mmCIF file of C-alpha atoms in Angstrom:
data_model
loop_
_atom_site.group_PDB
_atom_site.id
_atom_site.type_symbol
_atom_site.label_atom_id
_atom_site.label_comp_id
_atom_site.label_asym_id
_atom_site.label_seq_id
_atom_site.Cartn_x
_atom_site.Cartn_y
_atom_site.Cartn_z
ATOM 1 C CA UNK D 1 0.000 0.000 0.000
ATOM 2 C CA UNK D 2 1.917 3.341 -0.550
ATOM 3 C CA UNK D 3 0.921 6.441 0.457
ATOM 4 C CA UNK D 4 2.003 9.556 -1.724
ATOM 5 C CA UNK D 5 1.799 11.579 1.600
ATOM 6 C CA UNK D 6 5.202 10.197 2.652
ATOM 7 C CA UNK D 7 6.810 10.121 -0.396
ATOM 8 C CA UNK D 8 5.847 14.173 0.342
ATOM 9 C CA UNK D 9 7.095 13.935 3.169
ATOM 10 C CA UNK D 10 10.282 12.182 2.381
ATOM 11 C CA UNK D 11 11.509 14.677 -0.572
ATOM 12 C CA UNK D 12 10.911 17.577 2.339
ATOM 13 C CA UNK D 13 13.167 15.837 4.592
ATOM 14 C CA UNK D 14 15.504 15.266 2.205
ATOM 15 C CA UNK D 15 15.559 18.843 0.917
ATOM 16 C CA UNK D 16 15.784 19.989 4.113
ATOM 17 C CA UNK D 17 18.567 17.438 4.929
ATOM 18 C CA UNK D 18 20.768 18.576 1.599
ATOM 19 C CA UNK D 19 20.458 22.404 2.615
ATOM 20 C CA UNK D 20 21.452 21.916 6.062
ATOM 21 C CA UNK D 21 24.844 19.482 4.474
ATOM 22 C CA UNK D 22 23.015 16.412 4.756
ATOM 23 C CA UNK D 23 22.156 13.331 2.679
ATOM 24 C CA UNK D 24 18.916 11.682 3.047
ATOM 25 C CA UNK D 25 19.589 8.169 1.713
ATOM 26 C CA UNK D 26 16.506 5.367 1.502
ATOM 27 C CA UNK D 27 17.256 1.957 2.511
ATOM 28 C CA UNK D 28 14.177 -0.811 1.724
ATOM 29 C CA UNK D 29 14.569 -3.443 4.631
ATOM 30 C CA UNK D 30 11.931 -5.435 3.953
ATOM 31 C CA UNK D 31 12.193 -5.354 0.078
ATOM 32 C CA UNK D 32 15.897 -5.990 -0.116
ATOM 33 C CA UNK D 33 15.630 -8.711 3.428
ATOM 34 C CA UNK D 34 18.415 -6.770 4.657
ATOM 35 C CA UNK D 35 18.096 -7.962 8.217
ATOM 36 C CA UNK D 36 19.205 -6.196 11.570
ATOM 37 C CA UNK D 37 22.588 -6.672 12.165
ATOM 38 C CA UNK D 38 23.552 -6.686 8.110
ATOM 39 C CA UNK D 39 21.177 -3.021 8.722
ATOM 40 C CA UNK D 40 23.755 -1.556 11.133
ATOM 41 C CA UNK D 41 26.662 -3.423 9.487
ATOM 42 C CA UNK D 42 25.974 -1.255 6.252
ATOM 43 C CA UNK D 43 25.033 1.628 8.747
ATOM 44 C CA UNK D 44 28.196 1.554 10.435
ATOM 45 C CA UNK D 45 30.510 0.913 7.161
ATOM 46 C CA UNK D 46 29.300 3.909 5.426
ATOM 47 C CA UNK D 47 29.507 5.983 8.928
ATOM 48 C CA UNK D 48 26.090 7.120 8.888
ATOM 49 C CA UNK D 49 25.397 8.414 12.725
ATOM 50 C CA UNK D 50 21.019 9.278 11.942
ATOM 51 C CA UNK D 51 18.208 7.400 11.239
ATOM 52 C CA UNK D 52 14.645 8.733 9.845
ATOM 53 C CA UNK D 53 12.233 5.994 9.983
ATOM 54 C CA UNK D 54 9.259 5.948 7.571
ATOM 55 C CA UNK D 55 5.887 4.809 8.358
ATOM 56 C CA UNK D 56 5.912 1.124 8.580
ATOM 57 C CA UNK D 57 2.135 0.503 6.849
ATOM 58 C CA UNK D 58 1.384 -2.659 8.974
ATOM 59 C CA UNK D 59 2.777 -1.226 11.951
ATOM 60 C CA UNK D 60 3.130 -2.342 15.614
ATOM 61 C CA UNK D 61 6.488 -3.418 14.240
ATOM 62 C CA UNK D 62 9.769 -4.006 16.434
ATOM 63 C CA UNK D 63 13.068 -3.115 14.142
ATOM 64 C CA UNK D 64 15.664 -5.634 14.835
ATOM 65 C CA UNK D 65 18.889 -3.648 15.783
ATOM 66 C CA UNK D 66 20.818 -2.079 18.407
ATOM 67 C CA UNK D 67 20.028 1.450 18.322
ATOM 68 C CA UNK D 68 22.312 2.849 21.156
ATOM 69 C CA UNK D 69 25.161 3.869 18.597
ATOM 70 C CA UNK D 70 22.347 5.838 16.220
ATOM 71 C CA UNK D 71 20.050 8.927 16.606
ATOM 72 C CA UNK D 72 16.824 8.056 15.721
ATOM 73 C CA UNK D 73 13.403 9.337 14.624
ATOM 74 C CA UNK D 74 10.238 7.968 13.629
ATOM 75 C CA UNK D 75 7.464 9.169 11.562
ATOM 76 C CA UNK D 76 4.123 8.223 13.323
ATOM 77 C CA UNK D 77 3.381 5.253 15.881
ATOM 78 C CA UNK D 78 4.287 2.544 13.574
ATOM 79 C CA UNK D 79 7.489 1.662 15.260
ATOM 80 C CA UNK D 80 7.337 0.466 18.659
ATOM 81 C CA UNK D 81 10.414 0.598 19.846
ATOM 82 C CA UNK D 82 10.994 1.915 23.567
ATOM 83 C CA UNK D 83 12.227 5.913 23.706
ATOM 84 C CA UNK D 84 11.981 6.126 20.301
ATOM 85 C CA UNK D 85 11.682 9.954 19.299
ATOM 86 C CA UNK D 86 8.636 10.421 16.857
ATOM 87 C CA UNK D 87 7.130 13.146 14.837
ATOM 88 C CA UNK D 88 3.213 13.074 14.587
ATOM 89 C CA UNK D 89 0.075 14.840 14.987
ATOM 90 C CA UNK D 90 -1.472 14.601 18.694
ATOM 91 C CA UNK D 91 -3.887 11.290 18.019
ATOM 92 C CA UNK D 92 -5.708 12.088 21.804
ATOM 93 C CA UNK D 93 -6.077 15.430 21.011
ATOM 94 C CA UNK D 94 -7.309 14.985 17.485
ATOM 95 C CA UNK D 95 -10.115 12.603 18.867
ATOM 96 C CA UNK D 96 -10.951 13.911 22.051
ATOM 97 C CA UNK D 97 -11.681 17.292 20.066
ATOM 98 C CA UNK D 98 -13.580 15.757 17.104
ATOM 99 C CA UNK D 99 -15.669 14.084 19.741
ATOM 100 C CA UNK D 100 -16.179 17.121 22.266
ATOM 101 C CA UNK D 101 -16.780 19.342 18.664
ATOM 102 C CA UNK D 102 -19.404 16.314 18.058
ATOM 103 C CA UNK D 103 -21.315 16.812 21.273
ATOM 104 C CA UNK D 104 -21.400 20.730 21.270
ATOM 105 C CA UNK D 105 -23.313 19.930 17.596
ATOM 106 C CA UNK D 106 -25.862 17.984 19.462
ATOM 107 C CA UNK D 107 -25.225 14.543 18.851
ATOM 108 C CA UNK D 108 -25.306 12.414 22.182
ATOM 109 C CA UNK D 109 -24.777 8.967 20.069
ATOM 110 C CA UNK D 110 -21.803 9.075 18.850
ATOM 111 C CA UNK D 111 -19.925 5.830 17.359
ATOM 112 C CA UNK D 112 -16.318 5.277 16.697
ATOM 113 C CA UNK D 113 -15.114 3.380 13.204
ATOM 114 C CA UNK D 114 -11.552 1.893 12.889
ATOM 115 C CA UNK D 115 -9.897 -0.687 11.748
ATOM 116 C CA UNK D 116 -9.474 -3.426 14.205
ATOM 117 C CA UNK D 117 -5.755 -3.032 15.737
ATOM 118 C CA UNK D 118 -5.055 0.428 14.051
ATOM 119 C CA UNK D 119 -5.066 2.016 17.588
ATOM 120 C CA UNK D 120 -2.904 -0.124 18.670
ATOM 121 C CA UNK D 121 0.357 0.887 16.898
ATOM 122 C CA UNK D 122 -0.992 4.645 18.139
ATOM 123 C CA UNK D 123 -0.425 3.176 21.497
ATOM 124 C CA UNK D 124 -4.680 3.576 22.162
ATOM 125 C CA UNK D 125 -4.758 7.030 21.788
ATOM 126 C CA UNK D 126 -7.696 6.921 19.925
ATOM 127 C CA UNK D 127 -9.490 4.232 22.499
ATOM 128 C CA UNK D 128 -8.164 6.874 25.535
ATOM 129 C CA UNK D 129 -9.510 9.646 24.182
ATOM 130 C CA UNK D 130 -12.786 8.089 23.860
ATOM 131 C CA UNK D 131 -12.943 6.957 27.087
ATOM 132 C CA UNK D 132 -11.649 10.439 28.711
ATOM 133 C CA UNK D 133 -14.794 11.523 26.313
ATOM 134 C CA UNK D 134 -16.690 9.232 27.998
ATOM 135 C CA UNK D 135 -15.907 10.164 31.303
ATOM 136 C CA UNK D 136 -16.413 13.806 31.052
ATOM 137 C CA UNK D 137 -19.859 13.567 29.270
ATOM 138 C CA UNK D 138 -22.332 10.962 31.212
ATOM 139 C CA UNK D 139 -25.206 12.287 29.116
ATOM 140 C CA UNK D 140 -23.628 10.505 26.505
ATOM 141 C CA UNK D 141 -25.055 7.240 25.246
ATOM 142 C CA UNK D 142 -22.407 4.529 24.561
ATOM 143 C CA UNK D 143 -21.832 3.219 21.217
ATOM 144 C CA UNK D 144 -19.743 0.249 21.601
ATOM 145 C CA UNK D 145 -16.772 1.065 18.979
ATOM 146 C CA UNK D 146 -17.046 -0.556 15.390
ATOM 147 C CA UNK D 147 -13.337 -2.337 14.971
ATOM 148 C CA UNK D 148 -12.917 -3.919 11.623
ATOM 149 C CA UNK D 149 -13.071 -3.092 7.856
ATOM 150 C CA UNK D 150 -15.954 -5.482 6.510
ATOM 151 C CA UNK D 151 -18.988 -3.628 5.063
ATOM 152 C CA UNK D 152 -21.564 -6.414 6.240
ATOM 153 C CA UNK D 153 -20.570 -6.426 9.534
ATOM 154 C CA UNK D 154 -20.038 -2.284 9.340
ATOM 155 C CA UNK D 155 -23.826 -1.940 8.378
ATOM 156 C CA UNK D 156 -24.986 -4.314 10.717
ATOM 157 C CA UNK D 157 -23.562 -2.516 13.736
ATOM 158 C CA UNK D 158 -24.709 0.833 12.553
ATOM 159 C CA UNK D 159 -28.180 -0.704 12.294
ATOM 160 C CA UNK D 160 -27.974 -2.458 15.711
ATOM 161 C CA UNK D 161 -26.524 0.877 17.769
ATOM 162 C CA UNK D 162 -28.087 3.634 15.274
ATOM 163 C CA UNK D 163 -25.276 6.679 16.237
ATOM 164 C CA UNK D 164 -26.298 10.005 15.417
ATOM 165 C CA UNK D 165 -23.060 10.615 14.212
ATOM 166 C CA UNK D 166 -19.509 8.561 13.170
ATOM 167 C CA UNK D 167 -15.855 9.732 13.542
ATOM 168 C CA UNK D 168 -14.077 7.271 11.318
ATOM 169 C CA UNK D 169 -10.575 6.267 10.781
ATOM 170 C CA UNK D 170 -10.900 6.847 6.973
ATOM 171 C CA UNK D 171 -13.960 7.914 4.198
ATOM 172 C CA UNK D 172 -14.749 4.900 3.198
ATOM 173 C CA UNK D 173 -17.688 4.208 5.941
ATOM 174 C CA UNK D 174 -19.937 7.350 4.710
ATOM 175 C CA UNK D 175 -19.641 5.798 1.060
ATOM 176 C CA UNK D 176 -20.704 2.929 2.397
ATOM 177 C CA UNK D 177 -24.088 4.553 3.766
ATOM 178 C CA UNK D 178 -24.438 6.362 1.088
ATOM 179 C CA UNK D 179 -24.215 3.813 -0.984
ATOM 180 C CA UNK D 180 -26.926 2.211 1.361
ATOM 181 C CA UNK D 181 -29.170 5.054 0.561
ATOM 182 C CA UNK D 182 -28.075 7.150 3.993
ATOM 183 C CA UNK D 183 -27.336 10.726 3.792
ATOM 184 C CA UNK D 184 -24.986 13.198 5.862
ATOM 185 C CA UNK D 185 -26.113 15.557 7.287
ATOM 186 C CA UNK D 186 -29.485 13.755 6.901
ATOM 187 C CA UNK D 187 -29.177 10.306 8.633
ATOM 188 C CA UNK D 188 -26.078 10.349 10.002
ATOM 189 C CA UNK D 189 -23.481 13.328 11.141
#
């Protein structure tokens, strides 16, 4: 699956990298089955001290090296390696708002779409924010979270628990309705 965001994202580091002195070099791990230790071998051979790591797109992933001689950074929560520096957006915040935003609308039904384990490489942001939601707003009526990406099941839930309004990992869920004949704002917010 590639995302043309972080190919954006890559040519701006590396931009940034060449006017600062720098050269931004991309190594494919899993591609070329360069394992761990051949990973810093090469790392170490070609004295290269900083590491940027890219989204990993099935995440929750462990890399297999010793990172104490390297400075490291990671791009999102893909890579779960302990005190590993990352840039991303602010997942609680982002949810917590969207949710808090939500209620001041009006809607007191509120369900939650993702993927199933997609919170988990963001360390359950998402699923903490919800619940500090949750906790702060008792007039609230509890959706239980839909966790998965099939459309059967996806339809059936929204028919069983009938929120008044979805915040989705992704736009494929309101194409879905609508493709079931639902309308936003109509039927759904």
């Amino acid at each position: 699956r590639i995302n043309i965001r972080f190919f954006r994202v890559f040519d701006g580091a590396k931009a940034r990298a060449e006017q600062l002195g720098f050269r931004l070099e991309s190594f494919k791990l899993r591609r070329d089955k360069i394992t761990g230790s051949r990973f810093v071998s090469i790392l170490r051979s070609r004295g290269i001290e900083g590491l940027v790591i890219s989204p990993i797109f099935d995440g929750g992933k462990k890399l297999d090296f010793d990172w104490s001689r390297f400075s490291a950074i990671a791009f999102r929560h893909s890579v779960v390696d302990a005190g590993m520096n990352r840039v991303c957006f602010d997942q609680f915040y982002a949810v917590l708002h969207s949710l808090i935003n939500m209620a001041k609308l009006g809607y007191n039904r509120i369900g939650v779409v993702m993927p199933r384990n997609a919170d988990d490489r963001m360390h359950n942001l998402s699923l903490g924010a919800l619940t500090a939601f949750r906790a702060e707003n008792s007039a609230q009526q509890i959706v239980p979270m839909f966790e998965g990406i099939d459309r059967s099941k996806f339809l059936n839930w929204f028919r069983e628990h009938q929120p008044d309004a979805l915040l989705c990992h992704g736009l494929n869920w309101a194409k879905i309705l609508h493709e079931e004949g639902m309308s936003c704002p109509d039927d759904y917010g």
